[in-house]
Amino acid sequence: GDGERAVRVERDGKVAIVTIDRPAALNALSASVLGELEAAFLALADDVPAIRGVLLVGEGGRAFVAGADIRAMTSLSPEEAAALSRRGHRAAAAIEALPAPVIACVDGYALGGGLEMALACDLIYATDASTFGQPEVKLGLIPGFGGTVRLPRAVGLARAKELIYSGRRIGIDEALDSGLVARSFTDRAALLDGARATVELIATNSPTAVGTAKRVLVEAAGRPTEVASDIEVGAFEDAFRTEDMQEGVAAFLEKREPRFGGA
Ligand code: CAA
C-alpha cells in the first residue's frame, strides 16, 4: 500500500539485483514505484564499477510487471497522465544512464509499462513461461513509458506496429524469434544464474570500456548515421586516454590476463 517501499536493491558481489515487489498487483507500476525505480538506478550509478551489472526482476513468480497501475490511472486528469508518462520515461532514462549493463529477468507477464521497462534494459532474458505484449489499445490507451520509441528499435517497425495495434500477447518462441528476448531459460533459478553468469563474463572486461560502449549505444540509437558515427569517433578517441586501454593492450601483447582498474 501507500508509503511502503516496492523496490528493493540487493548486492551480490559484482551484481546488484533490483526487485519490483508488488506481487498482489502483479508488480504494476504506480507513480511511486516509478519514482523508486528511478531513484534506485540513479543511486546505483555511484556503485559502478564495484558493481558490474544489474538484474531487474519482478517478485512473486507470476509477473515481471503487468504494466502501469490501471487502478491508479482511473482518477488521473490528462495533465496528471502526462506527468505519469514522464515519470516512466525518467525511470527508463535512469536505467539507460547507468554506466553498467542492466539485464531484465522476465519470469511471467511483461505487459505494457512492464515490457517498456524491460526494453529500457540492455537486454532481456526470460523463462519459457513468459508472456509479452503492449495491450494499451485494449484500454483506449497507447504505450506511455517508451514503447513507441524502443519496441521498434528492438523488433523492427512492422513487428512493433503489429504488436501495438493488435495488443496481442506473444510467448517465448515469438519473443526469441523477433529478437526481443536474447536468451530463454527453463525456470527462474536458471534465469537468474544465466544472467549472473553474463555479468561475470562482462566483469572480466574493462568497466570503463563497457560503460562507454553502453553510453554510445544508447546515445546513437535512432540518430542519423553521421551523428551516430561522430559519437562513436569521440568515444573511441576518449578510450585512448584511459589506463584501461593501456593495460588491455599491454596485457594482450605480454600474453597475460589484464588487470583493469576502471580508469
Ligand atoms: N494494474 C493494476 N493492477 C493490476 C494490473 C495492472 N496493470 N495487472 C494486474 N493487476 C492486479 C489485478 O487487478 C488483480 O488484483 P486483485 O486480485 O486485487 O483483483 C491482480 O493483479 C491479479 O491479476 P488478475 O486477477 O487479473 O490475474 P490473471 O491471471 O487473471 O490475469 C493478466 C493476469 C493477464 C496479466 C491480467 O492481470 C492483465 O491483463 N493485466 C493488465 C495488463 C495490461 O493491460 N497492462 C497494460 C497496462 S496500461 C500501461 O501499461 C500503460 C503504459 O504503457 C504506461
PDB file of C-alpha atoms and ligand atoms in Angstrom:
ATOM      1  CA  GLY A   1       0.000   0.000   0.000  1.00  0.00           C
ATOM      2  CA  ASP A   2       0.926   3.701   0.117  1.00  0.00           C
ATOM      3  CA  GLY A   3       4.110   4.561   1.954  1.00  0.00           C
ATOM      4  CA  GLU A   4       5.541   1.051   1.671  1.00  0.00           C
ATOM      5  CA  ARG A   5       8.618   0.539  -0.424  1.00  0.00           C
ATOM      6  CA  ALA A   6       8.016  -1.520  -3.524  1.00  0.00           C
ATOM      7  CA  VAL A   7      11.545  -1.500  -4.963  1.00  0.00           C
ATOM      8  CA  ARG A   8      14.308  -3.432  -3.230  1.00  0.00           C
ATOM      9  CA  VAL A   9      18.030  -3.328  -4.063  1.00  0.00           C
ATOM     10  CA  GLU A  10      20.423  -6.112  -3.030  1.00  0.00           C
ATOM     11  CA  ARG A  11      24.127  -6.560  -3.675  1.00  0.00           C
ATOM     12  CA  ASP A  12      25.625  -9.949  -4.502  1.00  0.00           C
ATOM     13  CA  GLY A  13      29.303  -9.404  -5.230  1.00  0.00           C
ATOM     14  CA  LYS A  14      29.643  -7.621  -8.553  1.00  0.00           C
ATOM     15  CA  VAL A  15      25.915  -7.969  -9.250  1.00  0.00           C
ATOM     16  CA  ALA A  16      23.091  -5.750  -7.988  1.00  0.00           C
ATOM     17  CA  ILE A  17      19.545  -7.073  -8.019  1.00  0.00           C
ATOM     18  CA  VAL A  18      16.690  -4.586  -8.255  1.00  0.00           C
ATOM     19  CA  THR A  19      13.362  -6.216  -7.360  1.00  0.00           C
ATOM     20  CA  ILE A  20       9.935  -4.724  -8.070  1.00  0.00           C
ATOM     21  CA  ASP A  21       7.990  -6.106  -5.132  1.00  0.00           C
ATOM     22  CA  ARG A  22       4.228  -5.613  -5.506  1.00  0.00           C
ATOM     23  CA  PRO A  23       3.138  -9.164  -6.291  1.00  0.00           C
ATOM     24  CA  ALA A  24      -0.516  -8.619  -5.238  1.00  0.00           C
ATOM     25  CA  ALA A  25      -0.827  -6.218  -8.222  1.00  0.00           C
ATOM     26  CA  LEU A  26       1.490  -8.280 -10.446  1.00  0.00           C
ATOM     27  CA  ASN A  27       4.146  -5.610  -9.780  1.00  0.00           C
ATOM     28  CA  ALA A  28       2.126  -2.905 -11.568  1.00  0.00           C
ATOM     29  CA  LEU A  29       3.935   0.425 -11.869  1.00  0.00           C
ATOM     30  CA  SER A  30       2.305   3.254  -9.929  1.00  0.00           C
ATOM     31  CA  ALA A  31       3.820   6.749  -9.870  1.00  0.00           C
ATOM     32  CA  SER A  32       5.544   5.985  -6.576  1.00  0.00           C
ATOM     33  CA  VAL A  33       7.005   2.685  -7.855  1.00  0.00           C
ATOM     34  CA  LEU A  34       8.365   4.532 -10.900  1.00  0.00           C
ATOM     35  CA  GLY A  35       9.909   7.152  -8.597  1.00  0.00           C
ATOM     36  CA  GLU A  36      11.526   4.414  -6.504  1.00  0.00           C
ATOM     37  CA  LEU A  37      12.847   2.705  -9.633  1.00  0.00           C
ATOM     38  CA  GLU A  38      14.387   5.925 -10.925  1.00  0.00           C
ATOM     39  CA  ALA A  39      15.967   6.661  -7.527  1.00  0.00           C
ATOM     40  CA  ALA A  40      17.329   3.105  -7.239  1.00  0.00           C
ATOM     41  CA  PHE A  41      19.105   3.280 -10.596  1.00  0.00           C
ATOM     42  CA  LEU A  42      20.414   6.820 -10.028  1.00  0.00           C
ATOM     43  CA  ALA A  43      21.862   5.652  -6.672  1.00  0.00           C
ATOM     44  CA  LEU A  44      23.385   2.512  -8.219  1.00  0.00           C
ATOM     45  CA  ALA A  45      25.443   4.685 -10.560  1.00  0.00           C
ATOM     46  CA  ASP A  46      27.621   5.570  -7.524  1.00  0.00           C
ATOM     47  CA  ASP A  47      28.389   1.845  -7.012  1.00  0.00           C
ATOM     48  CA  VAL A  48      29.845   1.354 -10.502  1.00  0.00           C
ATOM     49  CA  PRO A  49      32.457  -0.114 -11.072  1.00  0.00           C
ATOM     50  CA  ALA A  50      32.200  -2.015  -7.746  1.00  0.00           C
ATOM     51  CA  ILE A  51      29.062  -3.449  -9.290  1.00  0.00           C
ATOM     52  CA  ARG A  52      29.441  -4.552 -12.898  1.00  0.00           C
ATOM     53  CA  GLY A  53      25.838  -5.267 -13.813  1.00  0.00           C
ATOM     54  CA  VAL A  54      22.248  -5.138 -12.575  1.00  0.00           C
ATOM     55  CA  LEU A  55      19.432  -7.674 -12.775  1.00  0.00           C
ATOM     56  CA  LEU A  56      15.922  -6.178 -12.829  1.00  0.00           C
ATOM     57  CA  VAL A  57      13.375  -8.720 -11.582  1.00  0.00           C
ATOM     58  CA  GLY A  58       9.745  -8.911 -10.520  1.00  0.00           C
ATOM     59  CA  GLU A  59       8.671 -10.527  -7.256  1.00  0.00           C
ATOM     60  CA  GLY A  60       6.144 -13.323  -6.947  1.00  0.00           C
ATOM     61  CA  GLY A  61       6.819 -15.728  -9.800  1.00  0.00           C
ATOM     62  CA  ARG A  62       3.750 -14.738 -11.895  1.00  0.00           C
ATOM     63  CA  ALA A  63       4.843 -11.478 -13.443  1.00  0.00           C
ATOM     64  CA  PHE A  64       7.860  -9.353 -14.239  1.00  0.00           C
ATOM     65  CA  VAL A  65       5.498  -6.364 -14.390  1.00  0.00           C
ATOM     66  CA  ALA A  66       1.884  -6.439 -15.684  1.00  0.00           C
ATOM     67  CA  GLY A  67       2.001  -2.788 -16.759  1.00  0.00           C
ATOM     68  CA  ALA A  68       1.256   0.646 -15.447  1.00  0.00           C
ATOM     69  CA  ASP A  69      -1.092   0.576 -12.457  1.00  0.00           C
ATOM     70  CA  ILE A  70      -4.505   0.593 -14.142  1.00  0.00           C
ATOM     71  CA  ARG A  71      -6.377   1.117 -10.867  1.00  0.00           C
ATOM     72  CA  ALA A  72      -4.339   4.253 -10.099  1.00  0.00           C
ATOM     73  CA  MET A  73      -4.959   5.603 -13.616  1.00  0.00           C
ATOM     74  CA  THR A  74      -8.745   5.863 -13.215  1.00  0.00           C
ATOM     75  CA  SER A  75      -8.503   9.111 -11.226  1.00  0.00           C
ATOM     76  CA  LEU A  76      -5.863  10.879 -13.364  1.00  0.00           C
ATOM     77  CA  SER A  77      -6.504  14.088 -15.293  1.00  0.00           C
ATOM     78  CA  PRO A  78      -4.876  14.250 -18.745  1.00  0.00           C
ATOM     79  CA  GLU A  79      -2.204  16.529 -17.265  1.00  0.00           C
ATOM     80  CA  GLU A  80      -1.536  14.057 -14.441  1.00  0.00           C
ATOM     81  CA  ALA A  81      -1.359  11.288 -17.027  1.00  0.00           C
ATOM     82  CA  ALA A  82       1.356  13.225 -18.856  1.00  0.00           C
ATOM     83  CA  ALA A  83       3.262  13.540 -15.562  1.00  0.00           C
ATOM     84  CA  LEU A  84       2.939   9.774 -15.032  1.00  0.00           C
ATOM     85  CA  SER A  85       4.216   9.157 -18.560  1.00  0.00           C
ATOM     86  CA  ARG A  86       7.187  11.454 -17.861  1.00  0.00           C
ATOM     87  CA  ARG A  87       7.919   9.524 -14.680  1.00  0.00           C
ATOM     88  CA  GLY A  88       8.009   6.305 -16.679  1.00  0.00           C
ATOM     89  CA  HIS A  89      10.355   7.887 -19.188  1.00  0.00           C
ATOM     90  CA  ARG A  90      12.588   9.161 -16.369  1.00  0.00           C
ATOM     91  CA  ALA A  91      12.806   5.693 -14.822  1.00  0.00           C
ATOM     92  CA  ALA A  92      13.723   4.266 -18.245  1.00  0.00           C
ATOM     93  CA  ALA A  93      16.314   7.029 -18.709  1.00  0.00           C
ATOM     94  CA  ALA A  94      17.895   6.216 -15.322  1.00  0.00           C
ATOM     95  CA  ILE A  95      18.267   2.566 -16.407  1.00  0.00           C
ATOM     96  CA  GLU A  96      19.864   3.688 -19.674  1.00  0.00           C
ATOM     97  CA  ALA A  97      22.142   6.192 -17.884  1.00  0.00           C
ATOM     98  CA  LEU A  98      23.622   3.567 -15.547  1.00  0.00           C
ATOM     99  CA  PRO A  99      27.204   3.056 -16.773  1.00  0.00           C
ATOM    100  CA  ALA A 100      26.914  -0.731 -16.463  1.00  0.00           C
ATOM    101  CA  PRO A 101      24.666  -3.245 -18.226  1.00  0.00           C
ATOM    102  CA  VAL A 102      21.165  -3.971 -16.917  1.00  0.00           C
ATOM    103  CA  ILE A 103      19.515  -7.313 -17.678  1.00  0.00           C
ATOM    104  CA  ALA A 104      15.727  -7.551 -17.442  1.00  0.00           C
ATOM    105  CA  CYS A 105      14.993 -11.005 -15.998  1.00  0.00           C
ATOM    106  CA  VAL A 106      11.427 -11.756 -17.082  1.00  0.00           C
ATOM    107  CA  ASP A 107       9.556 -14.652 -15.464  1.00  0.00           C
ATOM    108  CA  GLY A 108       5.867 -14.364 -16.341  1.00  0.00           C
ATOM    109  CA  TYR A 109       3.977 -11.348 -17.664  1.00  0.00           C
ATOM    110  CA  ALA A 110       5.880  -8.386 -19.150  1.00  0.00           C
ATOM    111  CA  LEU A 111       2.996  -6.261 -20.387  1.00  0.00           C
ATOM    112  CA  GLY A 112       2.514  -2.597 -21.231  1.00  0.00           C
ATOM    113  CA  GLY A 113       4.692  -0.479 -18.957  1.00  0.00           C
ATOM    114  CA  GLY A 114       6.392  -3.689 -17.798  1.00  0.00           C
ATOM    115  CA  LEU A 115       7.618  -4.505 -21.279  1.00  0.00           C
ATOM    116  CA  GLU A 116       8.619  -0.856 -21.653  1.00  0.00           C
ATOM    117  CA  MET A 117      10.857  -1.040 -18.542  1.00  0.00           C
ATOM    118  CA  ALA A 118      12.358  -4.281 -19.860  1.00  0.00           C
ATOM    119  CA  LEU A 119      13.061  -2.531 -23.179  1.00  0.00           C
ATOM    120  CA  ALA A 120      14.997   0.196 -21.347  1.00  0.00           C
ATOM    121  CA  CYS A 121      17.345  -2.506 -20.065  1.00  0.00           C
ATOM    122  CA  ASP A 122      20.352  -3.537 -22.155  1.00  0.00           C
ATOM    123  CA  LEU A 123      18.948  -6.994 -22.782  1.00  0.00           C
ATOM    124  CA  ILE A 124      16.048  -9.228 -21.860  1.00  0.00           C
ATOM    125  CA  TYR A 125      16.461 -12.763 -20.553  1.00  0.00           C
ATOM    126  CA  ALA A 126      13.259 -14.697 -19.860  1.00  0.00           C
ATOM    127  CA  THR A 127      11.839 -18.006 -18.712  1.00  0.00           C
ATOM    128  CA  ASP A 128       9.871 -20.215 -21.114  1.00  0.00           C
ATOM    129  CA  ALA A 129       6.738 -19.309 -19.129  1.00  0.00           C
ATOM    130  CA  SER A 130       6.949 -15.628 -20.052  1.00  0.00           C
ATOM    131  CA  THR A 131       4.433 -13.535 -21.998  1.00  0.00           C
ATOM    132  CA  PHE A 132       4.995 -10.173 -23.673  1.00  0.00           C
ATOM    133  CA  GLY A 133       2.710  -7.519 -25.106  1.00  0.00           C
ATOM    134  CA  GLN A 134       1.669  -3.898 -25.404  1.00  0.00           C
ATOM    135  CA  PRO A 135      -2.071  -4.197 -24.614  1.00  0.00           C
ATOM    136  CA  GLU A 136      -2.696  -0.458 -24.090  1.00  0.00           C
ATOM    137  CA  VAL A 137      -5.063  -0.039 -27.065  1.00  0.00           C
ATOM    138  CA  LYS A 138      -7.410  -2.526 -25.365  1.00  0.00           C
ATOM    139  CA  LEU A 139      -7.786   0.131 -22.643  1.00  0.00           C
ATOM    140  CA  GLY A 140      -8.152   3.022 -25.073  1.00  0.00           C
ATOM    141  CA  LEU A 141      -4.567   3.994 -24.337  1.00  0.00           C
ATOM    142  CA  ILE A 142      -1.240   3.876 -26.080  1.00  0.00           C
ATOM    143  CA  PRO A 143       2.162   2.858 -24.675  1.00  0.00           C
ATOM    144  CA  GLY A 144       3.303   5.634 -22.330  1.00  0.00           C
ATOM    145  CA  PHE A 145       6.674   4.606 -20.923  1.00  0.00           C
ATOM    146  CA  GLY A 146       8.659   4.477 -24.172  1.00  0.00           C
ATOM    147  CA  GLY A 147       7.079   1.572 -26.065  1.00  0.00           C
ATOM    148  CA  THR A 148       6.570   3.505 -29.297  1.00  0.00           C
ATOM    149  CA  VAL A 149      10.246   4.522 -29.151  1.00  0.00           C
ATOM    150  CA  ARG A 150      12.047   1.373 -28.016  1.00  0.00           C
ATOM    151  CA  LEU A 151       9.884  -1.507 -29.298  1.00  0.00           C
ATOM    152  CA  PRO A 152      10.542  -0.630 -32.975  1.00  0.00           C
ATOM    153  CA  ARG A 153      14.267  -0.495 -32.211  1.00  0.00           C
ATOM    154  CA  ALA A 154      14.080  -3.942 -30.614  1.00  0.00           C
ATOM    155  CA  VAL A 155      11.929  -5.817 -33.132  1.00  0.00           C
ATOM    156  CA  GLY A 156      11.677  -3.549 -36.188  1.00  0.00           C
ATOM    157  CA  LEU A 157       8.928  -1.095 -37.125  1.00  0.00           C
ATOM    158  CA  ALA A 158       6.492  -3.564 -38.734  1.00  0.00           C
ATOM    159  CA  ARG A 159       6.517  -6.059 -35.861  1.00  0.00           C
ATOM    160  CA  ALA A 160       6.232  -3.216 -33.335  1.00  0.00           C
ATOM    161  CA  LYS A 161       3.219  -1.782 -35.158  1.00  0.00           C
ATOM    162  CA  GLU A 162       1.578  -5.181 -35.314  1.00  0.00           C
ATOM    163  CA  LEU A 163       2.066  -5.722 -31.567  1.00  0.00           C
ATOM    164  CA  ILE A 164       0.971  -2.209 -30.567  1.00  0.00           C
ATOM    165  CA  TYR A 165      -2.107  -2.093 -32.876  1.00  0.00           C
ATOM    166  CA  SER A 166      -3.304  -5.612 -32.035  1.00  0.00           C
ATOM    167  CA  GLY A 167      -2.428  -5.593 -28.352  1.00  0.00           C
ATOM    168  CA  ARG A 168      -1.905  -9.340 -28.646  1.00  0.00           C
ATOM    169  CA  ARG A 169       0.348 -11.228 -26.289  1.00  0.00           C
ATOM    170  CA  ILE A 170       3.272 -13.277 -27.551  1.00  0.00           C
ATOM    171  CA  GLY A 171       5.026 -16.195 -25.898  1.00  0.00           C
ATOM    172  CA  ILE A 172       8.681 -17.012 -25.555  1.00  0.00           C
ATOM    173  CA  ASP A 173       9.143 -18.546 -29.035  1.00  0.00           C
ATOM    174  CA  GLU A 174       7.947 -15.432 -30.848  1.00  0.00           C
ATOM    175  CA  ALA A 175       9.804 -13.194 -28.413  1.00  0.00           C
ATOM    176  CA  LEU A 176      13.059 -15.020 -29.146  1.00  0.00           C
ATOM    177  CA  ASP A 177      12.381 -15.142 -32.871  1.00  0.00           C
ATOM    178  CA  SER A 178      11.736 -11.380 -33.045  1.00  0.00           C
ATOM    179  CA  GLY A 179      14.916 -10.549 -31.152  1.00  0.00           C
ATOM    180  CA  LEU A 180      13.000  -9.103 -28.206  1.00  0.00           C
ATOM    181  CA  VAL A 181      14.448 -11.723 -25.851  1.00  0.00           C
ATOM    182  CA  ALA A 182      18.139 -12.548 -26.039  1.00  0.00           C
ATOM    183  CA  ARG A 183      18.023 -15.923 -24.263  1.00  0.00           C
ATOM    184  CA  SER A 184      15.453 -18.204 -22.644  1.00  0.00           C
ATOM    185  CA  PHE A 185      15.664 -20.464 -19.597  1.00  0.00           C
ATOM    186  CA  THR A 186      13.588 -23.350 -18.267  1.00  0.00           C
ATOM    187  CA  ASP A 187      12.894 -21.785 -14.878  1.00  0.00           C
ATOM    188  CA  ARG A 188      13.540 -18.789 -12.644  1.00  0.00           C
ATOM    189  CA  ALA A 189      16.648 -20.228 -10.948  1.00  0.00           C
ATOM    190  CA  ALA A 190      18.277 -20.941 -14.312  1.00  0.00           C
ATOM    191  CA  LEU A 191      17.289 -17.455 -15.499  1.00  0.00           C
ATOM    192  CA  LEU A 192      18.959 -15.727 -12.552  1.00  0.00           C
ATOM    193  CA  ASP A 193      22.048 -17.976 -12.798  1.00  0.00           C
ATOM    194  CA  GLY A 194      22.311 -17.245 -16.521  1.00  0.00           C
ATOM    195  CA  ALA A 195      22.002 -13.501 -16.001  1.00  0.00           C
ATOM    196  CA  ARG A 196      24.601 -13.582 -13.199  1.00  0.00           C
ATOM    197  CA  ALA A 197      26.969 -15.552 -15.441  1.00  0.00           C
ATOM    198  CA  THR A 198      26.632 -12.893 -18.148  1.00  0.00           C
ATOM    199  CA  VAL A 199      27.505 -10.147 -15.646  1.00  0.00           C
ATOM    200  CA  GLU A 200      30.544 -12.202 -14.512  1.00  0.00           C
ATOM    201  CA  LEU A 201      31.652 -12.502 -18.137  1.00  0.00           C
ATOM    202  CA  ILE A 202      31.206  -8.750 -18.671  1.00  0.00           C
ATOM    203  CA  ALA A 203      33.165  -8.176 -15.433  1.00  0.00           C
ATOM    204  CA  THR A 204      36.312  -9.692 -16.994  1.00  0.00           C
ATOM    205  CA  ASN A 205      36.423  -6.661 -19.325  1.00  0.00           C
ATOM    206  CA  SER A 206      37.280  -3.018 -18.755  1.00  0.00           C
ATOM    207  CA  PRO A 207      34.444  -1.352 -16.813  1.00  0.00           C
ATOM    208  CA  THR A 208      35.303   1.951 -18.477  1.00  0.00           C
ATOM    209  CA  ALA A 209      35.083   0.455 -21.944  1.00  0.00           C
ATOM    210  CA  VAL A 210      31.814  -1.371 -21.200  1.00  0.00           C
ATOM    211  CA  GLY A 211      30.292   1.781 -19.686  1.00  0.00           C
ATOM    212  CA  THR A 212      31.395   3.857 -22.670  1.00  0.00           C
ATOM    213  CA  ALA A 213      30.076   1.272 -25.124  1.00  0.00           C
ATOM    214  CA  LYS A 214      26.691   1.407 -23.370  1.00  0.00           C
ATOM    215  CA  ARG A 215      26.623   5.209 -23.470  1.00  0.00           C
ATOM    216  CA  VAL A 216      27.459   5.253 -27.181  1.00  0.00           C
ATOM    217  CA  LEU A 217      24.853   2.587 -27.996  1.00  0.00           C
ATOM    218  CA  VAL A 218      22.165   4.464 -26.045  1.00  0.00           C
ATOM    219  CA  GLU A 219      23.066   7.878 -27.469  1.00  0.00           C
ATOM    220  CA  ALA A 220      23.406   6.630 -31.042  1.00  0.00           C
ATOM    221  CA  ALA A 221      20.066   4.790 -31.078  1.00  0.00           C
ATOM    222  CA  GLY A 222      17.751   6.334 -33.663  1.00  0.00           C
ATOM    223  CA  ARG A 223      20.227   9.066 -34.650  1.00  0.00           C
ATOM    224  CA  PRO A 224      21.249   9.675 -38.256  1.00  0.00           C
ATOM    225  CA  THR A 225      24.330   7.705 -39.339  1.00  0.00           C
ATOM    226  CA  GLU A 226      26.624  10.742 -39.401  1.00  0.00           C
ATOM    227  CA  VAL A 227      25.610  11.874 -35.916  1.00  0.00           C
ATOM    228  CA  ALA A 228      25.916   8.354 -34.518  1.00  0.00           C
ATOM    229  CA  SER A 229      29.301   7.937 -36.200  1.00  0.00           C
ATOM    230  CA  ASP A 230      30.589  11.168 -34.639  1.00  0.00           C
ATOM    231  CA  ILE A 231      29.503   9.959 -31.193  1.00  0.00           C
ATOM    232  CA  GLU A 232      31.440   6.738 -31.764  1.00  0.00           C
ATOM    233  CA  VAL A 233      34.554   8.554 -33.025  1.00  0.00           C
ATOM    234  CA  GLY A 234      34.591  10.803 -29.952  1.00  0.00           C
ATOM    235  CA  ALA A 235      34.222   7.884 -27.576  1.00  0.00           C
ATOM    236  CA  PHE A 236      36.867   5.847 -29.427  1.00  0.00           C
ATOM    237  CA  GLU A 237      39.236   8.797 -29.019  1.00  0.00           C
ATOM    238  CA  ASP A 238      38.425   9.008 -25.298  1.00  0.00           C
ATOM    239  CA  ALA A 239      39.200   5.290 -24.883  1.00  0.00           C
ATOM    240  CA  PHE A 240      42.806   6.102 -25.844  1.00  0.00           C
ATOM    241  CA  ARG A 241      43.018   8.396 -22.806  1.00  0.00           C
ATOM    242  CA  THR A 242      42.195   5.587 -20.351  1.00  0.00           C
ATOM    243  CA  GLU A 243      44.559   3.493 -18.246  1.00  0.00           C
ATOM    244  CA  ASP A 244      42.337   0.509 -19.001  1.00  0.00           C
ATOM    245  CA  MET A 245      43.191   0.817 -22.701  1.00  0.00           C
ATOM    246  CA  GLN A 246      46.941   0.913 -21.929  1.00  0.00           C
ATOM    247  CA  GLU A 247      46.535  -2.105 -19.643  1.00  0.00           C
ATOM    248  CA  GLY A 248      44.332  -4.099 -22.018  1.00  0.00           C
ATOM    249  CA  VAL A 249      46.643  -3.675 -24.992  1.00  0.00           C
ATOM    250  CA  ALA A 250      49.785  -4.302 -22.898  1.00  0.00           C
ATOM    251  CA  ALA A 251      48.281  -7.468 -21.380  1.00  0.00           C
ATOM    252  CA  PHE A 252      47.432  -8.797 -24.844  1.00  0.00           C
ATOM    253  CA  LEU A 253      50.966  -8.212 -26.137  1.00  0.00           C
ATOM    254  CA  GLU A 254      52.513  -9.686 -22.961  1.00  0.00           C
ATOM    255  CA  LYS A 255      50.192 -12.714 -23.246  1.00  0.00           C
ATOM    256  CA  ARG A 256      48.706 -12.269 -19.751  1.00  0.00           C
ATOM    257  CA  GLU A 257      45.315 -11.508 -18.232  1.00  0.00           C
ATOM    258  CA  PRO A 258      44.541  -7.763 -17.952  1.00  0.00           C
ATOM    259  CA  ARG A 259      44.019  -6.105 -14.562  1.00  0.00           C
ATOM    260  CA  PHE A 260      41.549  -3.317 -15.224  1.00  0.00           C
ATOM    261  CA  GLY A 261      41.354  -0.516 -12.669  1.00  0.00           C
ATOM    262  CA  GLY A 262      38.401   1.225 -14.237  1.00  0.00           C
ATOM    263  CA  ALA A 263      40.215   4.454 -15.011  1.00  0.00           C
TER     264      ALA A 263
HETATM  265  N1  CAA B   1      -2.511  -2.513 -12.804  1.00  0.00           N
HETATM  266  C1  CAA B   1      -3.078  -2.706 -11.590  1.00  0.00           C
HETATM  267  N2  CAA B   1      -3.382  -3.921 -11.106  1.00  0.00           N
HETATM  268  C2  CAA B   1      -3.123  -4.978 -11.891  1.00  0.00           C
HETATM  269  C3  CAA B   1      -2.533  -4.849 -13.164  1.00  0.00           C
HETATM  270  C4  CAA B   1      -2.210  -3.553 -13.615  1.00  0.00           C
HETATM  271  N3  CAA B   1      -1.625  -3.334 -14.795  1.00  0.00           N
HETATM  272  N4  CAA B   1      -2.399  -6.096 -13.699  1.00  0.00           N
HETATM  273  C5  CAA B   1      -2.901  -6.948 -12.788  1.00  0.00           C
HETATM  274  N5  CAA B   1      -3.321  -6.287 -11.693  1.00  0.00           N
HETATM  275  C6  CAA B   1      -3.931  -6.845 -10.486  1.00  0.00           C
HETATM  276  C7  CAA B   1      -5.348  -7.326 -10.757  1.00  0.00           C
HETATM  277  O1  CAA B   1      -6.240  -6.236 -10.674  1.00  0.00           O
HETATM  278  C8  CAA B   1      -5.535  -8.319  -9.662  1.00  0.00           C
HETATM  279  O2  CAA B   1      -5.799  -7.637  -8.459  1.00  0.00           O
HETATM  280  P1  CAA B   1      -6.987  -8.144  -7.496  1.00  0.00           P
HETATM  281  O3  CAA B   1      -6.556  -9.519  -7.054  1.00  0.00           O
HETATM  282  O4  CAA B   1      -6.973  -7.141  -6.401  1.00  0.00           O
HETATM  283  O5  CAA B   1      -8.231  -8.151  -8.317  1.00  0.00           O
HETATM  284  C9  CAA B   1      -4.149  -8.953  -9.514  1.00  0.00           C
HETATM  285  O6  CAA B   1      -3.249  -8.026 -10.097  1.00  0.00           O
HETATM  286  C10 CAA B   1      -4.012 -10.262 -10.260  1.00  0.00           C
HETATM  287  O7  CAA B   1      -4.406 -10.060 -11.608  1.00  0.00           O
HETATM  288  P2  CAA B   1      -5.548 -10.923 -12.342  1.00  0.00           P
HETATM  289  O8  CAA B   1      -6.556 -11.417 -11.346  1.00  0.00           O
HETATM  290  O9  CAA B   1      -6.064 -10.128 -13.481  1.00  0.00           O
HETATM  291  O10 CAA B   1      -4.684 -12.165 -12.837  1.00  0.00           O
HETATM  292  P3  CAA B   1      -4.965 -13.068 -14.126  1.00  0.00           P
HETATM  293  O11 CAA B   1      -4.036 -14.212 -14.007  1.00  0.00           O
HETATM  294  O12 CAA B   1      -6.411 -13.334 -14.285  1.00  0.00           O
HETATM  295  O13 CAA B   1      -4.503 -12.137 -15.379  1.00  0.00           O
HETATM  296  C11 CAA B   1      -3.101 -10.619 -16.563  1.00  0.00           C
HETATM  297  C12 CAA B   1      -3.189 -11.723 -15.499  1.00  0.00           C
HETATM  298  C13 CAA B   1      -3.406 -11.210 -17.938  1.00  0.00           C
HETATM  299  C14 CAA B   1      -1.681 -10.057 -16.547  1.00  0.00           C
HETATM  300  C15 CAA B   1      -4.114  -9.507 -16.241  1.00  0.00           C
HETATM  301  O14 CAA B   1      -3.921  -9.123 -14.876  1.00  0.00           O
HETATM  302  C16 CAA B   1      -3.993  -8.287 -17.082  1.00  0.00           C
HETATM  303  O15 CAA B   1      -4.433  -8.280 -18.211  1.00  0.00           O
HETATM  304  N6  CAA B   1      -3.422  -7.199 -16.512  1.00  0.00           N
HETATM  305  C17 CAA B   1      -3.353  -5.912 -17.176  1.00  0.00           C
HETATM  306  C18 CAA B   1      -2.358  -5.919 -18.313  1.00  0.00           C
HETATM  307  C19 CAA B   1      -2.373  -4.575 -19.004  1.00  0.00           C
HETATM  308  O16 CAA B   1      -3.345  -4.177 -19.614  1.00  0.00           O
HETATM  309  N7  CAA B   1      -1.236  -3.856 -18.911  1.00  0.00           N
HETATM  310  C20 CAA B   1      -1.111  -2.568 -19.531  1.00  0.00           C
HETATM  311  C21 CAA B   1      -1.455  -1.509 -18.536  1.00  0.00           C
HETATM  312  S1  CAA B   1      -1.557   0.119 -19.281  1.00  0.00           S
HETATM  313  C22 CAA B   1       0.056   0.607 -19.425  1.00  0.00           C
HETATM  314  O17 CAA B   1       0.985  -0.085 -19.107  1.00  0.00           O
HETATM  315  C23 CAA B   1       0.210   1.997 -19.976  1.00  0.00           C
HETATM  316  C24 CAA B   1       1.614   2.373 -20.277  1.00  0.00           C
HETATM  317  O18 CAA B   1       2.202   1.924 -21.231  1.00  0.00           O
HETATM  318  C25 CAA B   1       2.268   3.352 -19.466  1.00  0.00           C
END
